[in-house]
Short mmCIF file of C-alpha atoms and ligand atoms in Angstrom, two decimals:
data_model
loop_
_atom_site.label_atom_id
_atom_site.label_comp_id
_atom_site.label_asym_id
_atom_site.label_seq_id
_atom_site.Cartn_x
_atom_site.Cartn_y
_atom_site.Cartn_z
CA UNK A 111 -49.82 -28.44 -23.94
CA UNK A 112 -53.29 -28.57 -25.36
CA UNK A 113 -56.00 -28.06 -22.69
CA UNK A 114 -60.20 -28.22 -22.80
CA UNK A 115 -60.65 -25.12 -22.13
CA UNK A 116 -57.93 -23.67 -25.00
CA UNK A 117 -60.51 -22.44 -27.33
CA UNK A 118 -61.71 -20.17 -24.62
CA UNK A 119 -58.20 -18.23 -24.80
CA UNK A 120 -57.42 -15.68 -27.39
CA UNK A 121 -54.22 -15.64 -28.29
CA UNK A 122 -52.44 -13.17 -30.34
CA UNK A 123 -48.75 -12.97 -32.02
CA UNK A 124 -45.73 -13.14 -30.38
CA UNK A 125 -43.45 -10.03 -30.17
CA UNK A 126 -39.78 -9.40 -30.58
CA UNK A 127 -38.98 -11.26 -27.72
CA UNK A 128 -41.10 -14.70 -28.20
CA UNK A 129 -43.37 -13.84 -25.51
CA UNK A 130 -47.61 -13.72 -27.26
CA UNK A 131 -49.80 -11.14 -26.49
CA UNK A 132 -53.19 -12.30 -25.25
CA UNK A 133 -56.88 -10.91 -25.21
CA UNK A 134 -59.70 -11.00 -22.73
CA UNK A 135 -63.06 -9.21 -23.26
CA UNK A 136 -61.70 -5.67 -23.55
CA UNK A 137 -58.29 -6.26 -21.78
CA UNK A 138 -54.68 -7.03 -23.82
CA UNK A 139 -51.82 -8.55 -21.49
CA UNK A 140 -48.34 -8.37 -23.04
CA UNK A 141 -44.97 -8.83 -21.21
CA UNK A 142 -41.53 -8.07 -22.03
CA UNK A 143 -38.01 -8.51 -20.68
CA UNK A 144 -38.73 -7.41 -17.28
CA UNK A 145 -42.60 -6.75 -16.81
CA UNK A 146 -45.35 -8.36 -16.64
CA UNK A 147 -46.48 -6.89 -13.67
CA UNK A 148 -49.62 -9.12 -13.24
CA UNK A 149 -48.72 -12.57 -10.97
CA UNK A 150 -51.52 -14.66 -12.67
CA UNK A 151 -49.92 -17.67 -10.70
CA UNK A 152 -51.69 -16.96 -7.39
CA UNK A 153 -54.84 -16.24 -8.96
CA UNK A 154 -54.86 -19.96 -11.12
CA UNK A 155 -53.29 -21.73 -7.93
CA UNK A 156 -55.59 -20.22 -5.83
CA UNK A 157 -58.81 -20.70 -7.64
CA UNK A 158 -59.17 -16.74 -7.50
CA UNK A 159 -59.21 -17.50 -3.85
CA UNK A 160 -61.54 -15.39 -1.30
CA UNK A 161 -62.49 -12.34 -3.08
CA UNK A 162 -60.51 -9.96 -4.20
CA UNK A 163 -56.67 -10.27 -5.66
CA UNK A 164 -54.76 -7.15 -7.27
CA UNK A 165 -51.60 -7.38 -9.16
CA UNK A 166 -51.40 -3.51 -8.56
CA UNK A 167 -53.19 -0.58 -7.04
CA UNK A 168 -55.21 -0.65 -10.46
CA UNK A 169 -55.87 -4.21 -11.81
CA UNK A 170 -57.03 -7.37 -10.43
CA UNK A 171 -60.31 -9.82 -10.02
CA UNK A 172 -62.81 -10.12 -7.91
CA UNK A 173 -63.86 -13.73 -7.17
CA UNK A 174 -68.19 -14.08 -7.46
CA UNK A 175 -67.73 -17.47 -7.13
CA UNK A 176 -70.80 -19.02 -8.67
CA UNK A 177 -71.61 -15.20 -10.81
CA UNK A 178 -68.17 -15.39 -12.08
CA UNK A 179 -64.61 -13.45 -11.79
CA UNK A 180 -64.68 -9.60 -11.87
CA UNK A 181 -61.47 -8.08 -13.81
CA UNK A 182 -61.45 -4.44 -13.14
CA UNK A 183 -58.79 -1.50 -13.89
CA UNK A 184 -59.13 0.97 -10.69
CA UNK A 185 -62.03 -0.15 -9.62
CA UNK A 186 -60.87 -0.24 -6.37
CA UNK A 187 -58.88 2.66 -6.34
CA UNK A 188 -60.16 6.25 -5.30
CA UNK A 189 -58.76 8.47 -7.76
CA UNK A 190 -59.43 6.52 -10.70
CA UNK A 191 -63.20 6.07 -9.41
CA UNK A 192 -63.07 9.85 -8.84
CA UNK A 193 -61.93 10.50 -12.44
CA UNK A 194 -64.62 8.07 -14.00
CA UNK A 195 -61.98 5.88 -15.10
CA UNK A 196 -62.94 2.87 -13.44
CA UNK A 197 -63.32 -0.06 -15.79
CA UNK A 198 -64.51 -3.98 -15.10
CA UNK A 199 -65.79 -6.82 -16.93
CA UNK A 200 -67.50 -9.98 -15.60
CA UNK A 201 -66.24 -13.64 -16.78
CA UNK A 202 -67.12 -17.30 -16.57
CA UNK A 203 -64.34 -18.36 -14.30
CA UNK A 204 -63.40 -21.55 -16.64
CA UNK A 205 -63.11 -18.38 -19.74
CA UNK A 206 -60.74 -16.58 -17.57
CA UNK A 207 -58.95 -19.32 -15.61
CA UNK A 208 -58.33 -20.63 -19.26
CA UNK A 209 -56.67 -17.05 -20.76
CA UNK A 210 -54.55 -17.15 -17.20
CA UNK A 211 -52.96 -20.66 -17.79
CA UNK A 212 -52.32 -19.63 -20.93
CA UNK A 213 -50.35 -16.57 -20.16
CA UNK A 214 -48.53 -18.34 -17.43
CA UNK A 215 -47.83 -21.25 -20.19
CA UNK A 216 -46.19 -18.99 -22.57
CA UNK A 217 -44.35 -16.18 -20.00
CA UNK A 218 -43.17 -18.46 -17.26
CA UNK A 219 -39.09 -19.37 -18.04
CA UNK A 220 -38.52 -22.49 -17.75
CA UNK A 221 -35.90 -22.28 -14.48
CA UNK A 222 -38.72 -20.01 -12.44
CA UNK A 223 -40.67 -21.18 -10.43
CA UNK A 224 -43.58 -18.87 -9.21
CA UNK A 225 -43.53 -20.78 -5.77
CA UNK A 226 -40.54 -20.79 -4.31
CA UNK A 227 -38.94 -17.67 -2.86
CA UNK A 228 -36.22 -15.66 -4.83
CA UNK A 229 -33.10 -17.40 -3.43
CA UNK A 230 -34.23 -21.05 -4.37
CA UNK A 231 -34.78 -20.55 -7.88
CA UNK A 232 -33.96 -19.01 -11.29
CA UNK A 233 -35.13 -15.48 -12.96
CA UNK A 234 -38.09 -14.35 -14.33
CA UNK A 235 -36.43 -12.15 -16.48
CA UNK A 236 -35.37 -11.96 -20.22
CA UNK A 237 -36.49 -13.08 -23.67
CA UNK A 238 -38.40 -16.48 -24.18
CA UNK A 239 -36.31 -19.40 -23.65
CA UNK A 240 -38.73 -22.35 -23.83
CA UNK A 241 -40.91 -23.14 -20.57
CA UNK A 242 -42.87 -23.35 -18.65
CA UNK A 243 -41.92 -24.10 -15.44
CA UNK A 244 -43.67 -27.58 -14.27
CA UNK A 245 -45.04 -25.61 -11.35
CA UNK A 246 -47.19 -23.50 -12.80
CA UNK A 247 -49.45 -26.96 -12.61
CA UNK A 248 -49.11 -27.30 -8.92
CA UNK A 249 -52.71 -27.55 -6.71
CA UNK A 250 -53.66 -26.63 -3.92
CA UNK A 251 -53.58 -29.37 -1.75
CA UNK A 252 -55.55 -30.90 0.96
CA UNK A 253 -55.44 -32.45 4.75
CA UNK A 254 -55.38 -35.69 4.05
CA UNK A 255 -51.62 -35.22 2.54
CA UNK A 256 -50.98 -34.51 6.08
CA UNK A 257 -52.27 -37.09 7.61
CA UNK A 258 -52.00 -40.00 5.49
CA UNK A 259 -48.67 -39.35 3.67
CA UNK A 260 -46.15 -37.93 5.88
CA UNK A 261 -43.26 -35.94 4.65
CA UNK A 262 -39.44 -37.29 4.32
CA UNK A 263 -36.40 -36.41 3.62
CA UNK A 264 -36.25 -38.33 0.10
CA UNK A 265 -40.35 -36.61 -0.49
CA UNK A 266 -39.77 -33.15 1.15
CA UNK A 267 -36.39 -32.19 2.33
CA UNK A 268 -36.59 -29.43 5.29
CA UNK A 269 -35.49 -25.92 3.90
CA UNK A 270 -32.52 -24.11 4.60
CA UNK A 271 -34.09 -21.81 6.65
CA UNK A 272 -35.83 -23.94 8.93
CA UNK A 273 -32.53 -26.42 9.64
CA UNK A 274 -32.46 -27.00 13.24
CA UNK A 275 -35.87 -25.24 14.51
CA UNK A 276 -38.59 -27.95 13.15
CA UNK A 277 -40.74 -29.70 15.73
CA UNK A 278 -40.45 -33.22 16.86
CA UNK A 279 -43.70 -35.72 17.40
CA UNK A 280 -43.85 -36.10 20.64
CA UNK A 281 -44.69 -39.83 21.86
CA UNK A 282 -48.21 -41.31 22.16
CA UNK A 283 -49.38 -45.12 22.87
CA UNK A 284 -52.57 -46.04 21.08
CA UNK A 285 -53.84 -49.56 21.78
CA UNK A 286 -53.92 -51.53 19.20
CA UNK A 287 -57.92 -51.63 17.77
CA UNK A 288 -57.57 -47.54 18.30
CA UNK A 289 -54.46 -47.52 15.92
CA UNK A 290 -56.47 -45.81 13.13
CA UNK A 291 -58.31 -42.81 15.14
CA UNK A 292 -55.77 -41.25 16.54
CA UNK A 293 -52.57 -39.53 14.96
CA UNK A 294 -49.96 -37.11 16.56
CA UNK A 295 -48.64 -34.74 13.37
CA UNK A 296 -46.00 -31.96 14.20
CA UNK A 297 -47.18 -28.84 12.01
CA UNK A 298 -43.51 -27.42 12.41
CA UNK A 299 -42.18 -30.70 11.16
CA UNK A 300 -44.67 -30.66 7.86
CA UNK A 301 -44.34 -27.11 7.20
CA UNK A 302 -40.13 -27.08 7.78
CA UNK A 303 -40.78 -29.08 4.35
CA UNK A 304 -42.66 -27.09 2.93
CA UNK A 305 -41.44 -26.57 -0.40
CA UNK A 306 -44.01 -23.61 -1.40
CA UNK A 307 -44.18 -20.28 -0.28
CA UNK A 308 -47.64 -17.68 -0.01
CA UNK A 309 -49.87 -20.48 -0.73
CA UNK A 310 -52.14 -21.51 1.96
CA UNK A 311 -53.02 -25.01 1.75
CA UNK A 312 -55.81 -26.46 4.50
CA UNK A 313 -54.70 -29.12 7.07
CA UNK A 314 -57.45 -29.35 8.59
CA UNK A 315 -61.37 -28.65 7.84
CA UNK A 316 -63.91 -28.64 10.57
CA UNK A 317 -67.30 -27.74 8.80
CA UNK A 318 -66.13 -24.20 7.17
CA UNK A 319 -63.33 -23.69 10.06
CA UNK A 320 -59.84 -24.48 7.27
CA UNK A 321 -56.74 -24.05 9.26
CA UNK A 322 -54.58 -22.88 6.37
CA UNK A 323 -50.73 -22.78 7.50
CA UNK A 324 -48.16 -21.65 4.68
CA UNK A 325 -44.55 -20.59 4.59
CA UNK A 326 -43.75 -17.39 3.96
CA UNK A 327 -40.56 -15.36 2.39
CA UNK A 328 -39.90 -12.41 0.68
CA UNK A 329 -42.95 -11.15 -1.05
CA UNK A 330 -46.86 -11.95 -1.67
CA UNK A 331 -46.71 -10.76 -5.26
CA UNK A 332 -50.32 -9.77 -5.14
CA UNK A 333 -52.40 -7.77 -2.58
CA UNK A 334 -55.50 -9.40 -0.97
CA UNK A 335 -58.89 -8.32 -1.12
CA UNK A 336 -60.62 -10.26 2.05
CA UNK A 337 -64.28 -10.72 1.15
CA UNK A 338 -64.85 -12.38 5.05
CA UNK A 339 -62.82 -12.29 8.29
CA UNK A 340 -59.47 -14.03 8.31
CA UNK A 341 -57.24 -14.91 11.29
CA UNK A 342 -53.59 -14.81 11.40
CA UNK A 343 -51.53 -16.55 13.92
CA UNK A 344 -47.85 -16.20 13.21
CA UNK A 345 -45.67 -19.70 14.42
CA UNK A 346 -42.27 -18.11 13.93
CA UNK A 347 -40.51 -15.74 11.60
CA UNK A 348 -41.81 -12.23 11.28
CA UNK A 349 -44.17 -10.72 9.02
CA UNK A 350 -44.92 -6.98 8.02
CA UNK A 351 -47.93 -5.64 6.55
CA UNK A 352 -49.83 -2.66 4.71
CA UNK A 353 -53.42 -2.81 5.20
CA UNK A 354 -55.43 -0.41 2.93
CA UNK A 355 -59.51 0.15 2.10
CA UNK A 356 -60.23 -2.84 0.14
CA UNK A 357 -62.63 -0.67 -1.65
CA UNK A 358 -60.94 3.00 -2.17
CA UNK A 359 -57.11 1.73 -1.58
CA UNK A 360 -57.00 3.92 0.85
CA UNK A 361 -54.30 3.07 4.14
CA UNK A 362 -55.65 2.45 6.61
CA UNK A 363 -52.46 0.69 9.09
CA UNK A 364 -48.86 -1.16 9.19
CA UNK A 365 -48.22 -4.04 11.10
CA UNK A 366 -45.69 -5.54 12.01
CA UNK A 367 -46.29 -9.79 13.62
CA UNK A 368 -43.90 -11.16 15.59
CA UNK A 369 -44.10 -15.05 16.62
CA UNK A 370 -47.27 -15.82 19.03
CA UNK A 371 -49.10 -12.55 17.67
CA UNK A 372 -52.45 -13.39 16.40
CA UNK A 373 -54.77 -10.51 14.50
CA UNK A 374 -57.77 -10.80 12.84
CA UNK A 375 -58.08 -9.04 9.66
CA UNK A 376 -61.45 -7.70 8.55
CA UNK A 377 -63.93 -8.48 5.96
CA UNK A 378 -63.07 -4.79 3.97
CA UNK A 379 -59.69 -4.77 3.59
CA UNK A 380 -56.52 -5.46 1.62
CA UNK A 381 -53.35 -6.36 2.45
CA UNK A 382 -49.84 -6.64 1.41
CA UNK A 383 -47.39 -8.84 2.85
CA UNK A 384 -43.55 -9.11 3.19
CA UNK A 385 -41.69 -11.80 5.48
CA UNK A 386 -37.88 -10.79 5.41
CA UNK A 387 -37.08 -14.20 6.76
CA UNK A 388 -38.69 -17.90 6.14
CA UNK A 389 -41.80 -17.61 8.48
CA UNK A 390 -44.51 -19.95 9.30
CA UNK A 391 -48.04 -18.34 9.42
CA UNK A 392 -51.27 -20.47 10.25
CA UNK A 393 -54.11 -18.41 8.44
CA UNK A 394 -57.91 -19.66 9.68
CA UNK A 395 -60.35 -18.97 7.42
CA UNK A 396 -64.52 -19.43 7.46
CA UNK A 397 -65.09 -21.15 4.19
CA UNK A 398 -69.05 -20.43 4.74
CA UNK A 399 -69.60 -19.68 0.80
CA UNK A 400 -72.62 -17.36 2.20
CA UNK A 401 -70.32 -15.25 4.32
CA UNK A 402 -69.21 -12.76 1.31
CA UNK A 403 -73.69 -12.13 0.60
CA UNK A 404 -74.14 -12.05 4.22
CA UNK A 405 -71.50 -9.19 4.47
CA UNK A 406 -73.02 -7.47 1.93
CA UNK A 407 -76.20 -7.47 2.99
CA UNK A 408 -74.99 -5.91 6.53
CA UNK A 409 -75.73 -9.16 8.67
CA UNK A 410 -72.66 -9.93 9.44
CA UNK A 411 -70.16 -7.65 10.91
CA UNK A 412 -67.11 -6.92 8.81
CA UNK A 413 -64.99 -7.02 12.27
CA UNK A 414 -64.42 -9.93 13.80
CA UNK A 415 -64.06 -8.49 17.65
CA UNK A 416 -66.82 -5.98 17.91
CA UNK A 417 -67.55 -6.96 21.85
CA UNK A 418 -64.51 -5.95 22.34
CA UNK A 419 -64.71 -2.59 20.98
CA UNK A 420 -62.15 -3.20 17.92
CA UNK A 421 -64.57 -2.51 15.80
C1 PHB B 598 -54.02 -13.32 2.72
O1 PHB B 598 -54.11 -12.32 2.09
O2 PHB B 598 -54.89 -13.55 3.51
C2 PHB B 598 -52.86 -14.23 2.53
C3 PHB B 598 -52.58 -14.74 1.30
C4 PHB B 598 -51.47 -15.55 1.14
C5 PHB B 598 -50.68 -15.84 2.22
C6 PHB B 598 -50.98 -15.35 3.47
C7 PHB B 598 -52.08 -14.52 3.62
O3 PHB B 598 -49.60 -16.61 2.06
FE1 FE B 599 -56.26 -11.78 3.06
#
């Protein structure tokens, strides 16, 4: 597929097994039967989402948003900053948005798709045998999906996993000149058919306050970097979680969320996140874009419940 933005990508000859080699700045990706070890997909779906994502404890980006994306190699990781080895360079997002789609063009098989959880589709592994996967494309999408085009069995089937436990509207009479202002959605319903997993999507924006539900399973294949408060309120399911120093690495706590447990995860940490089972998680974020500056600065607090003494 021939994009804009290809001429930004440096591309380089493909190896033994089909897959190219590509170039950014001072940084060469290459994958090969099993490894690739970076999960560009989140970072392209996501826009580079709220600060920080590593594919590792040694490599990731750091969203600037309007300065650009921050690639680093142990940057954020205490013995390598120790050592001196710390490494990052700064990009236009649209340079290094382009390289990404381009990776995920050429490595993605054609029967994996980076959304869906293990059991539901093919393997990532092996030579090159034509691809990409279609949803590599996939956006983010938005509330008025919700709202204005309800899902069906023909549009979005319900998943396995939640046969038998999604919601049901319950009943509401709107007279007839209030028929467009009012709306009863079931949020168990719409995300029983959810056919995505570790992608949160907003249903609903209030100023900056995004409710941003997503179905979980097996594995975020990245770690988060939060560059602002973020609250988790877990629906049903179960979710476990490794929460280090977004700056050093360091751990700092496990979790583990069990449905009706809510937690709000500061504004300096990362996390990793495993769901053993299909799990529905509503994660609230403040889309303020001056929060991450405001943090910096020290006028904001990086905890979200200091009257409470969590901080
Ligand atoms: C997060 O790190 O905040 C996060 C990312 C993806 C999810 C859930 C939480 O699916
Ligand atoms: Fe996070």
């Amino acid at each position: 597929m021939v994009t804009e933005t290809q001429h930004l990508v440096e591309p380089g000859k493909a190896n033994e097994l089909g897959y190219k080699t590509f170039r950014l700045g001072q940084f060469t990706f290459e994958r090969n039967a099993y490894f690739c070890v970076i999960a560009v997909q989140r970072d392209i779906g996501w826009n580079f989402f709220y600060g920080m994502v590593k594919f590792d404890q040694v490599f990731g980006t750091f969203n600037f948003y309007d300065n650009g994306v921050d690639m680093f190699l142990g940057k954020y990781n205490d013995a390598w900053q120790k050592s001196g080895k710390a490494y990052s360079e700064m990009f236009p997002n649209e340079k290094i948005s382009a390289t990404f789609k381009a990776i995920l063009e050429d490595w993605v098989p054609p029967e994996f798709n980076p959304w869906a959880a293990p059991r539901e589709t093919g393997s990532p592994f092996g030579r090159k045998r034509g691809g990409p996967h279609p949803a590599i494309y996939r956006k983010r999408i938005v509330t008025k999906t919700m709202i204005k085009e309800p899902r069906t069995d023909a549009t979005h089937p319900v998943n396995e996993a939640f046969k038998g436990i999604q919601g049901k509207d319950g009943e509401m009479k709107i007279k007839p000149e209030y028929k467009e202002r009012f709306g009863l959605l079931n949020l168990y319903d719409y995300l029983a058919r959810n056919d995505v997993t570790w992608n949160p999507e907003i249903v609903s924006a209030v100023e900056y306050s995004l409710f941003c539900p997503t179905t979980e399973e097996y594995i975020l294949p990245i770690t988060h970097g939060n560059d602002r408060v973020e609250w988790f309120l877990l629906l049903n399911g179960q979710i476990s979680m490794e929460i280090r120093d977004r700056d050093t690495g360091n751990l700092r706590a496990y979790m583990h969320m069990k449905p009706g447990d809510c937690c709000a995860m500061p504004a300096d940490i990362s996390h990793n996140l495993w769901a053993p089972e299909r799990s529905m998680l509503l994660v609230w974020e403040n889309g303020n874009p001056e929060l991450p500056e405001l943090i910096r600065l020290g006028k904001t607090p990086t905890t979200p419940l200091q009257e409470f003494g969590l901080s």
